[in-house]
CSV table of C-alpha atoms in Angstrom, one decimal:
chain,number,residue,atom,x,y,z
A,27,UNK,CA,0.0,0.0,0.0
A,28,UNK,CA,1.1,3.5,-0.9
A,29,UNK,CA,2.4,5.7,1.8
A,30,UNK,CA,0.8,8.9,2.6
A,31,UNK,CA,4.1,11.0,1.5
A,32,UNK,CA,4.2,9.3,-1.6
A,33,UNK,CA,0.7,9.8,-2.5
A,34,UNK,CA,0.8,13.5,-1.4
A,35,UNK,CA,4.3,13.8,-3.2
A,36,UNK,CA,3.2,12.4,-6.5
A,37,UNK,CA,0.3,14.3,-6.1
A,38,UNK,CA,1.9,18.0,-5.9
A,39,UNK,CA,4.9,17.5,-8.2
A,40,UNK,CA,3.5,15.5,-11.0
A,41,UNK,CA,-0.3,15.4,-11.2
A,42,UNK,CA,0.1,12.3,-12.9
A,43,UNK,CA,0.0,8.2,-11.6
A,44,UNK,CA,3.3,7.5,-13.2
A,45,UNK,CA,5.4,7.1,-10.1
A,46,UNK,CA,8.4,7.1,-12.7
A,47,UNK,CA,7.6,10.2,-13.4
A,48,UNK,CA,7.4,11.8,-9.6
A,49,UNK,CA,10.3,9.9,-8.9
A,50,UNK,CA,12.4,11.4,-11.9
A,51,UNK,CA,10.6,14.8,-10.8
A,52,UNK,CA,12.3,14.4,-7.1
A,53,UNK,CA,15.8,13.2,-8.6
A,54,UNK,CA,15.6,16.4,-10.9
A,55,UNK,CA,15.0,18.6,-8.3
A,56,UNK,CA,17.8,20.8,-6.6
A,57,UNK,CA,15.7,20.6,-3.1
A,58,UNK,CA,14.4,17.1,-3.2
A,59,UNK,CA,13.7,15.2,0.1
A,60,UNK,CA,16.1,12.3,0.2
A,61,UNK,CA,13.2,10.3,2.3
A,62,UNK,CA,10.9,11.3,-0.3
A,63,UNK,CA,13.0,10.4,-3.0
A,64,UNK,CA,14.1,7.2,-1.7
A,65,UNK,CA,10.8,5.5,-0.8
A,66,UNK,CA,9.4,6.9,-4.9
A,67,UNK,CA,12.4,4.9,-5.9
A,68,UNK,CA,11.2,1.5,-4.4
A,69,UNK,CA,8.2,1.9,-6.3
A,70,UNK,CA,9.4,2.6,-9.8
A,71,UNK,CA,9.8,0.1,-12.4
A,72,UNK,CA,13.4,0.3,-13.3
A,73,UNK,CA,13.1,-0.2,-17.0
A,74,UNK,CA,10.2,2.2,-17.2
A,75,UNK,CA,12.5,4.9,-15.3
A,76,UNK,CA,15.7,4.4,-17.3
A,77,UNK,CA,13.8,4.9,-20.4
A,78,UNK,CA,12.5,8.3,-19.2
A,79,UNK,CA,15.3,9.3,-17.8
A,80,UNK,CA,16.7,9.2,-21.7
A,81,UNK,CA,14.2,10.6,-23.3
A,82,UNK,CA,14.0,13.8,-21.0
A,83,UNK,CA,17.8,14.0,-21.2
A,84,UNK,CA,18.5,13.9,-17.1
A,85,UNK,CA,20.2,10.3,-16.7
A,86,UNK,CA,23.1,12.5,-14.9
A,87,UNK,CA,20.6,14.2,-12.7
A,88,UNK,CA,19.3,10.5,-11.9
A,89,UNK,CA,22.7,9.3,-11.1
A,90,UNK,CA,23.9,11.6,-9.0
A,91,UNK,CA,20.7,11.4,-7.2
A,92,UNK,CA,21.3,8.0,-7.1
A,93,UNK,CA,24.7,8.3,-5.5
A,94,UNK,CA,23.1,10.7,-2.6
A,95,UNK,CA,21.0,7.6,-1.0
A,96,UNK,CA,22.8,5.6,1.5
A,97,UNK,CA,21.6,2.5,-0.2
A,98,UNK,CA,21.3,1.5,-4.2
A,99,UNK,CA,17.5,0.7,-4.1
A,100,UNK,CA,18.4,0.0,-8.3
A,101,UNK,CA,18.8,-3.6,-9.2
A,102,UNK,CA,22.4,-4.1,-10.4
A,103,UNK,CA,21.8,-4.0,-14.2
A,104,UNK,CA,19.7,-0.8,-14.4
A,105,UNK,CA,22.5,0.6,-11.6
A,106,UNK,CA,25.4,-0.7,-14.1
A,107,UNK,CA,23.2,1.2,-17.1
A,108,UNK,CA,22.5,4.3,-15.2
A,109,UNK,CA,26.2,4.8,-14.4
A,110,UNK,CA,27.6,3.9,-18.1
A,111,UNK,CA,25.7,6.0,-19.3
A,112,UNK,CA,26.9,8.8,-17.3
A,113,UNK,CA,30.1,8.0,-18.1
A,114,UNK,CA,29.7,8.0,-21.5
A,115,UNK,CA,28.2,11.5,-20.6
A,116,UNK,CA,31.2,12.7,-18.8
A,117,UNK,CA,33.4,11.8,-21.0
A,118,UNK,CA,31.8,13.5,-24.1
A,119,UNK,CA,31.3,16.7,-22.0
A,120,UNK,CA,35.6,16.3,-21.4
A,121,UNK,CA,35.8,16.1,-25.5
A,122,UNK,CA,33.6,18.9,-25.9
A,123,UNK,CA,35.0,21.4,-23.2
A,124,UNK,CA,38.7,20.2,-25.0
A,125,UNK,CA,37.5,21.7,-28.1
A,126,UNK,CA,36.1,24.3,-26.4
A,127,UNK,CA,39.0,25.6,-25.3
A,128,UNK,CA,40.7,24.9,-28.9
A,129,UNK,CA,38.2,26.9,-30.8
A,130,UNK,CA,38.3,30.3,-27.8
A,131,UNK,CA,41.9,31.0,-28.7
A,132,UNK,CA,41.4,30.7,-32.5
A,133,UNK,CA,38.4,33.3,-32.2
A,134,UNK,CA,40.2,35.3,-29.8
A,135,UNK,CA,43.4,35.2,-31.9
A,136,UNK,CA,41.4,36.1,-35.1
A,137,UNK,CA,40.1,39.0,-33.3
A,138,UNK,CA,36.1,37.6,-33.5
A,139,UNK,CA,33.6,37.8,-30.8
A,140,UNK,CA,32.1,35.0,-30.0
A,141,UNK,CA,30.4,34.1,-26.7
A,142,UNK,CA,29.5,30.6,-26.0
A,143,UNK,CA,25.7,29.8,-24.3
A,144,UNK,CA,24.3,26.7,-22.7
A,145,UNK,CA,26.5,23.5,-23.1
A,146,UNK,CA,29.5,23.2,-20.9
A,147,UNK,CA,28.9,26.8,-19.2
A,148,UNK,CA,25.6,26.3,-18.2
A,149,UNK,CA,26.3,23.0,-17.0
A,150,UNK,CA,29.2,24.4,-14.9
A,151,UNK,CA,26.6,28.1,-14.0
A,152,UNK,CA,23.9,25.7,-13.2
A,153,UNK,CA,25.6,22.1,-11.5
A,154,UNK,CA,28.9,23.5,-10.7
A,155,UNK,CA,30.1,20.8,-13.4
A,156,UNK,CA,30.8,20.8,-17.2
A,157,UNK,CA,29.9,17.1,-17.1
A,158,UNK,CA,26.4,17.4,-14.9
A,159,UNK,CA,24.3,18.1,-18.0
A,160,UNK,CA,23.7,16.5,-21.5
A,161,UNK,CA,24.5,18.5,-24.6
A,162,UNK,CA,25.4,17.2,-28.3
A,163,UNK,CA,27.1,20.1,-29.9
A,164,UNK,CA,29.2,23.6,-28.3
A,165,UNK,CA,27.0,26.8,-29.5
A,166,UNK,CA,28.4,30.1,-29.5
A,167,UNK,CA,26.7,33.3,-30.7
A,168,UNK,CA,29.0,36.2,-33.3
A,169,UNK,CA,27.3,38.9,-34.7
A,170,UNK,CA,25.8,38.0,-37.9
A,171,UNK,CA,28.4,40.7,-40.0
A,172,UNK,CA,30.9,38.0,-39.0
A,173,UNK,CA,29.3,35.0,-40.3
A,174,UNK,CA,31.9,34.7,-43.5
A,175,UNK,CA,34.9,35.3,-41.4
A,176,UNK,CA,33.9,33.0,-38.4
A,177,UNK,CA,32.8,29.9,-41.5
A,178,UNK,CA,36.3,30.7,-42.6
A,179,UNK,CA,38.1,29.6,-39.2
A,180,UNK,CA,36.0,26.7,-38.8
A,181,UNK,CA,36.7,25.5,-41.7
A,182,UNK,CA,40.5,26.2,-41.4
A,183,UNK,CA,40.0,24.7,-37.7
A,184,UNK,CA,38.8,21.1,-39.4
A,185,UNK,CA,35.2,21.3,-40.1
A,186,UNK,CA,32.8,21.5,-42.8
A,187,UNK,CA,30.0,23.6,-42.6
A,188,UNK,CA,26.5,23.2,-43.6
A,189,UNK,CA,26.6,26.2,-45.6
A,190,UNK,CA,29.5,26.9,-47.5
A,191,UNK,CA,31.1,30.1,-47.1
A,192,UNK,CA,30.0,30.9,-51.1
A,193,UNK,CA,26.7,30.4,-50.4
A,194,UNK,CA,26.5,32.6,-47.2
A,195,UNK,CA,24.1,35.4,-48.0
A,196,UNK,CA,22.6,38.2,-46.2
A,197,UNK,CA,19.2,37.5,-47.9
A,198,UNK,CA,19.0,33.9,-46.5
A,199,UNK,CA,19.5,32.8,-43.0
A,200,UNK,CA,19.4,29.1,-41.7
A,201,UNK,CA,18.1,28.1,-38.6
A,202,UNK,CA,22.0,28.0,-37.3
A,203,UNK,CA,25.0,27.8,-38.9
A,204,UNK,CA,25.8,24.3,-38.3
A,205,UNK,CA,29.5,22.8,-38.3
A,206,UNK,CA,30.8,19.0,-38.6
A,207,UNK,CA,34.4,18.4,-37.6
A,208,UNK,CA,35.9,15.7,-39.9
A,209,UNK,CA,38.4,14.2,-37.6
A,210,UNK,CA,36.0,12.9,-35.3
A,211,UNK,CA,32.1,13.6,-34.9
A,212,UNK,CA,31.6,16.7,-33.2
A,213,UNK,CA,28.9,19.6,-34.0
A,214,UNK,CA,29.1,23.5,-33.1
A,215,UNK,CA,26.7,25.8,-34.1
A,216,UNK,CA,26.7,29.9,-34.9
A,217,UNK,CA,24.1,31.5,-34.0
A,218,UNK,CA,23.7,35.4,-34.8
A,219,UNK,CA,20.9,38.1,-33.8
A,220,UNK,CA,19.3,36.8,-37.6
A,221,UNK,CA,19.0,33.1,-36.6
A,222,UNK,CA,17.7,33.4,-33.1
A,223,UNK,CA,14.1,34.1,-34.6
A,224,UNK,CA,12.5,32.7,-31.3
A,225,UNK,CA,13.7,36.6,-29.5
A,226,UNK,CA,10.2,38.2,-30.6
A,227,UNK,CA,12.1,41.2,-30.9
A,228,UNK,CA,15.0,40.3,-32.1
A,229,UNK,CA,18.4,39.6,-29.9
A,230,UNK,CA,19.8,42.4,-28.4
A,231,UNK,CA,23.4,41.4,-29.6
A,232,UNK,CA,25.2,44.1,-28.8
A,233,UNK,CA,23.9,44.7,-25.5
A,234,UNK,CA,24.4,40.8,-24.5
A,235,UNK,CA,28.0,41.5,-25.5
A,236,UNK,CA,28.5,44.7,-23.8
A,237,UNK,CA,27.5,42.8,-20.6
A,238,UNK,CA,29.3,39.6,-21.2
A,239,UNK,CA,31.6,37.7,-18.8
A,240,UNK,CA,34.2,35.6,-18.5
A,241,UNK,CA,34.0,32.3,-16.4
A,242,UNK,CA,37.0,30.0,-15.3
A,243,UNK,CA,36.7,27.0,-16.8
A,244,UNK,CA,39.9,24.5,-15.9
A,245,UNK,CA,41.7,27.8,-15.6
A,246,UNK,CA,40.6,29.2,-19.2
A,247,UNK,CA,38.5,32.5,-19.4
A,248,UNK,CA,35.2,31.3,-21.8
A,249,UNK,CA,33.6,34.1,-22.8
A,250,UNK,CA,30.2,33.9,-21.6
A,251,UNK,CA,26.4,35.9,-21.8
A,252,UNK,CA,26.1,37.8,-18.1
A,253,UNK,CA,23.6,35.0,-15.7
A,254,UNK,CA,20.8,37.6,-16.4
A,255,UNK,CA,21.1,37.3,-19.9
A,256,UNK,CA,21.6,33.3,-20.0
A,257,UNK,CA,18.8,32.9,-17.9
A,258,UNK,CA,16.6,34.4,-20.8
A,259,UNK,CA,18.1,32.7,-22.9
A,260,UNK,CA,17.2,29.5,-22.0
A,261,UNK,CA,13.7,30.1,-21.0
A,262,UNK,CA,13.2,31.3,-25.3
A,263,UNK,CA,14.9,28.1,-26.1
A,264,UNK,CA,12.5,26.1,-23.6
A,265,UNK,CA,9.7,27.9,-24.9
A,266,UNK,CA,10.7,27.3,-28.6
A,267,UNK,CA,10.9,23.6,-28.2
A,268,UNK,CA,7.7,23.6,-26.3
A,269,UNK,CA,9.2,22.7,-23.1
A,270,UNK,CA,9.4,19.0,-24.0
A,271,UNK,CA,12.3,17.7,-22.4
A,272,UNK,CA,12.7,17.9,-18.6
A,273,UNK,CA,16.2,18.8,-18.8
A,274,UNK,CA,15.1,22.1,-20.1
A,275,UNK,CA,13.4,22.5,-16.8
A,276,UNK,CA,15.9,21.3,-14.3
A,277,UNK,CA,18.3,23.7,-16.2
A,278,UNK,CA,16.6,26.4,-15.1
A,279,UNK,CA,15.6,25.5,-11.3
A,280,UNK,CA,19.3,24.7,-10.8
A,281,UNK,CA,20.6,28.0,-12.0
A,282,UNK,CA,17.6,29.8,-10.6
A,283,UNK,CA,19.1,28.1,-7.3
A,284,UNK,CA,22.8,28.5,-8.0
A,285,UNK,CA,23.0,31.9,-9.3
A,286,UNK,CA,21.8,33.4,-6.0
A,287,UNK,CA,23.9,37.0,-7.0
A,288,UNK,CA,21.3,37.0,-10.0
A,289,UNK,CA,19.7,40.6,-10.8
A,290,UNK,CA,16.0,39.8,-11.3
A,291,UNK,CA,15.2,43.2,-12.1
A,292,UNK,CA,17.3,43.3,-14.9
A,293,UNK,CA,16.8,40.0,-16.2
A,294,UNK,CA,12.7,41.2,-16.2
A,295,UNK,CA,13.2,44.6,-17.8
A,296,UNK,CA,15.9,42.9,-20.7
A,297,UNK,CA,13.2,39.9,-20.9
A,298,UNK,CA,10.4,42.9,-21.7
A,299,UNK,CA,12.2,44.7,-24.1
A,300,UNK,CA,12.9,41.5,-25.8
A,301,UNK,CA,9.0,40.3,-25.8
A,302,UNK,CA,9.8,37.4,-24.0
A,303,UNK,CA,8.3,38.1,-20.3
A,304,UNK,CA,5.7,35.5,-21.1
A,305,UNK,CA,8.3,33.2,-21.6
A,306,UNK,CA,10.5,33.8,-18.8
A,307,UNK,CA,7.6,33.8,-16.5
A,308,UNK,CA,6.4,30.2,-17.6
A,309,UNK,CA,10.0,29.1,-17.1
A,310,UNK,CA,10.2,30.4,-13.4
A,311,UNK,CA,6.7,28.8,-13.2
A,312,UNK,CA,7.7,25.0,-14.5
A,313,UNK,CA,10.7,25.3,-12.0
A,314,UNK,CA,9.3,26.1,-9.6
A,315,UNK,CA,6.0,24.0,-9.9
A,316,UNK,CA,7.4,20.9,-11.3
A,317,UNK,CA,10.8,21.0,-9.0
A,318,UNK,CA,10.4,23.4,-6.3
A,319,UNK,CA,13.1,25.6,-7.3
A,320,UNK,CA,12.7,28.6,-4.4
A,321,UNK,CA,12.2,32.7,-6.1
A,322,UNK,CA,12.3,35.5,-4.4
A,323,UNK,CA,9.0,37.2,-3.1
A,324,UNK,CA,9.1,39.6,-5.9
A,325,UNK,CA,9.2,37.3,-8.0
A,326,UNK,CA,6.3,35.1,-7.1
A,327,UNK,CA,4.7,38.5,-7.3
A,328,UNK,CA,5.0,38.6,-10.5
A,329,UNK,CA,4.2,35.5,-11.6
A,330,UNK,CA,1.6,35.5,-10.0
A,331,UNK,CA,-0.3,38.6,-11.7
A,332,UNK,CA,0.4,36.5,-15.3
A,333,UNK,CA,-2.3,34.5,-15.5
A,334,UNK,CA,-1.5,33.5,-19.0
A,335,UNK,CA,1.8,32.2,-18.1
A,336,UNK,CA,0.1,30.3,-15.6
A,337,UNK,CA,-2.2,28.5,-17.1
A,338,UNK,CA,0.3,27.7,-20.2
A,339,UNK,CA,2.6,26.0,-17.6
A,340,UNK,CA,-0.5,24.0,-16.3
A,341,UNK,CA,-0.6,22.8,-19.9
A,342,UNK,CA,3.1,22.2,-20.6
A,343,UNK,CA,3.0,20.1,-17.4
A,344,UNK,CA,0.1,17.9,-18.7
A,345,UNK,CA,1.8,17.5,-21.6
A,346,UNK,CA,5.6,17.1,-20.5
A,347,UNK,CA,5.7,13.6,-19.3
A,348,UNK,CA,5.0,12.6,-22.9
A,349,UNK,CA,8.9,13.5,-23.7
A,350,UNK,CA,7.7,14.8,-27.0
A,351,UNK,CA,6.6,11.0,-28.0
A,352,UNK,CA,3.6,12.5,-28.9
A,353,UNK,CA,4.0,15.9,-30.9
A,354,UNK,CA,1.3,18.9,-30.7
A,355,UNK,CA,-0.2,19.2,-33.8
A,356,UNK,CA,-0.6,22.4,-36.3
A,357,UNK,CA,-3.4,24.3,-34.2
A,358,UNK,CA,-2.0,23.0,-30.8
A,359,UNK,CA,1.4,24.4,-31.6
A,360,UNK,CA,-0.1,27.6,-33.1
A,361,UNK,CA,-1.9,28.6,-30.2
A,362,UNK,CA,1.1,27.8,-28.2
A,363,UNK,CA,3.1,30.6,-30.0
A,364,UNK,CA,1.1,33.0,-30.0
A,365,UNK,CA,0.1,32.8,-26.3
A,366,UNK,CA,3.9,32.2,-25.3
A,367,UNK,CA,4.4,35.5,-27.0
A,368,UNK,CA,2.1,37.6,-24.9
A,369,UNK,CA,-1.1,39.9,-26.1
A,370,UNK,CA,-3.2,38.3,-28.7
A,371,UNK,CA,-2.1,41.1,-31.6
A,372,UNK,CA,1.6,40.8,-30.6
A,373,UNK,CA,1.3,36.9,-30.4
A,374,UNK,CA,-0.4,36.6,-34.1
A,375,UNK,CA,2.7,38.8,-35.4
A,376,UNK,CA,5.2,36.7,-33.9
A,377,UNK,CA,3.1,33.4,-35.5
A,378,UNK,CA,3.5,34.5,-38.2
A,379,UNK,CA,6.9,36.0,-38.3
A,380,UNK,CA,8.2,32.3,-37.6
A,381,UNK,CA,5.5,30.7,-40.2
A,382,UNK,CA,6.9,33.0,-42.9
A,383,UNK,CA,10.6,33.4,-42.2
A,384,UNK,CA,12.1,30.8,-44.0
A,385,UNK,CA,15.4,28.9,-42.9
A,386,UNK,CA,17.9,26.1,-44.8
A,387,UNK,CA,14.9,23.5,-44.3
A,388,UNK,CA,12.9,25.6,-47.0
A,389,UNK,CA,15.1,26.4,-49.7
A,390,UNK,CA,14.9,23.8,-52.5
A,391,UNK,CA,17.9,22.4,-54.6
A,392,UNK,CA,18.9,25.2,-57.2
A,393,UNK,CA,17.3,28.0,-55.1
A,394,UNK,CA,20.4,30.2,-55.1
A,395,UNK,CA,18.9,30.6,-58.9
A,396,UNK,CA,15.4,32.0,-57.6
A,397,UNK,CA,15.5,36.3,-57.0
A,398,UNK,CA,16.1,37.0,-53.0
A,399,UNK,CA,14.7,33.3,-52.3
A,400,UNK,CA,11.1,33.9,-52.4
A,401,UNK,CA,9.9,31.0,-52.9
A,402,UNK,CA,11.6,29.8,-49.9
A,403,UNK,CA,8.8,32.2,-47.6
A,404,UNK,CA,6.3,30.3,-49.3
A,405,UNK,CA,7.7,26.8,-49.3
A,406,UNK,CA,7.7,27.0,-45.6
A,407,UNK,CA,4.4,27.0,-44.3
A,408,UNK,CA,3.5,24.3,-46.6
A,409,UNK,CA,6.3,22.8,-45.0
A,410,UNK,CA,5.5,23.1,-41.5
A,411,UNK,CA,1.5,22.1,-42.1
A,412,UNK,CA,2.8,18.5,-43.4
A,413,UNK,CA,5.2,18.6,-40.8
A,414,UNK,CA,2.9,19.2,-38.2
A,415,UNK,CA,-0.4,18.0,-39.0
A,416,UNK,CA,-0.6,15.0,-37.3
A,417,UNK,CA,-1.9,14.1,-33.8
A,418,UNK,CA,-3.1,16.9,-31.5
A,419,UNK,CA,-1.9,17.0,-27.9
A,420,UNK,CA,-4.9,18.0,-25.3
């Protein structure tokens, strides 16, 4: 028979009868009750919760809070799983944060700005460890003015780009500028205030580098966005991939938790001259719903008088467990963006600034031929309706 904590537990931080789910809730939180956390453990099919853990990208978070119990409550093979794949996690991160530091001094030497965001310095702003998050490629943002320069030293630093540095052009802007390095599999992508469509407003480039830092990492100064600045950030990119991964969650109630020296004023007043309040509001929200993450007063004052953001974290909560198995279709994800945006007139621009701005995914074979790449704008909500017309989330 369930326990009265458990019940009550499950109850609060999930809403749902998965107690995988509350369990990887309590293991993803950064104040979980090791009691709590324990006995949600002893009910959780093993298999079930491994899988999860994958999907919502948080096996790290599950091993170390794994390695805080005083006894292994996993049966050996899932406990022998958990921890090779966080090894294999580690160890990546070490490869990554290598080239990290390989690709710094080349931009640095070649006179470029470029400031890296989420990945490795995250991981370290958030967990106090490169290794304590998952990531797949090293991201850095340049202004988009040095876009040819910057694809030249990636290439001459060993990898091929997506777009060739011929067919850069100011009238067509991917998604990212994505890079592959040939000596071994390993992705970084450029972003620029072009690519970053999900800023309603745009990115305020030049004020994110104005106010840019420099954190240690293994005694080399990675230039970084300032924690109020990050924090936005990564609340846009939550809110532009629908908030389907847990991770994206956890990232931001561990640096909510960690950055305690964190200016909420300013990261509020940058976040409403973006157009992204909404967004950083239903971040806050899932963090602190979902995994207790603590705010100061002020803050819950705030969040509080959005409703909107309220109720759209509600949703994304109902919805989140899924780990985007099941994908919101067309009208779902429509509504999404324009109430993540904010007021209904400023939501149905931003909708349809992202259903007409077309990225690499749009242009055809042969479309450098076609004038400016019109085409392109209408290629791409054709595009996205066969992309995304198929089941509905509720």
């Amino acid at each position: 028979m369930q326990s009265t904590v458990t019940k009550k537990t499950r109850n609060n931080l999930s809403g749902s009868a998965s107690p995988e789910w509350a369990a990887l809730l309590q293991c993803a939180s950064p104040h979980a009750d090791l009691s709590v956390r324990s006995e949600l453990l002893r009910e959780v099919s093993w298999p079930a919760l491994v899988t999860l853990a994958e999907e919502h990208g948080v096996v790290s978070l599950l091993a170390s809070a794994m390695a805080q119990l005083k006894e292994n409550l996993a049966p050996p093979e899932f406990a022998n799983k958990i921890r090779q794949l966080h090894r294999a996690q580690v160890l990546s991160a070490l490869q990554m944060t290598a080239e990290l530091f390989r690709l710094v001094d080349q931009f640095r030497d070649a006179g470029l700005d470029a400031v890296l965001v989420k990945g490795p310095i995250l991981a370290l702003r958030a967990y106090g460890d490169t290794g304590a998050r998952q990531y797949g490629d090293l991201d850095f943002v340049v202004r988009q003015k040095d876009i040819l320069p910057a694809t030249e030293l990636m290439i001459s630093a060993g990898y091929q780009p997506e777009i060739p540095a011929e067919a850069i052009s100011p009238k067509k802007i991917p998604g990212q500028y994505v890079f592959v390095r040939i000596a071994a599999p390993l992705l970084v992508e450029l972003h620029t205030e072009r690519t970053m469509r999900y800023f309603p407003r745009g990115l305020p480039i030049e004020e994110f580098f104005a106010r840019r830092q420099y954190v240690s990492v293994d005694g080399h100064h990675i230039p970084a966005l300032a924690i109020e600045d990050e924090l936005i950030l990564i609340c846009i990119h939550g809110a532009k991939h629908l908030w389907e991964r847990l991770s994206m969650v956890a990232d931001v109630a561990a640096y909510v938790t960690r950055q305690t020296s964190l200016n909420w004023e300013r990261s509020f007043s940058t976040a409403r001259a973006a157009g992204a309040e909404r967004m950083l509001n239903t971040g806050l929200l899932l963090a602190r719903n979902l995994l207790g993450a603590t705010l100061p007063q002020t803050v819950q004052g705030r969040l509080k008088s959005d409703r909107s953001a309220s109720q759209l974290a509600t949703d994304i909560a109902r919805w989140l467990p899924s780990g985007g198995r099941t994908s919101p279709g067309l009208f779902s994800r429509a509504l999404y963006r324009v109430r993540m945006r904010g007021p209904v007139i400023s939501g149905l621009g931003y909708l349809l600034w992202l259903t007409f701005s077309p990225t690499q995914e749009d242009w055809a074979a042969g479309v450098e031929k076609e004038h400016d790449g019109h085409l392109a704008v209408l290629r791409r909500p054709v595009r996205l309706a066969k992309k995304y017309r198929g089941g509905e989330k509720s």
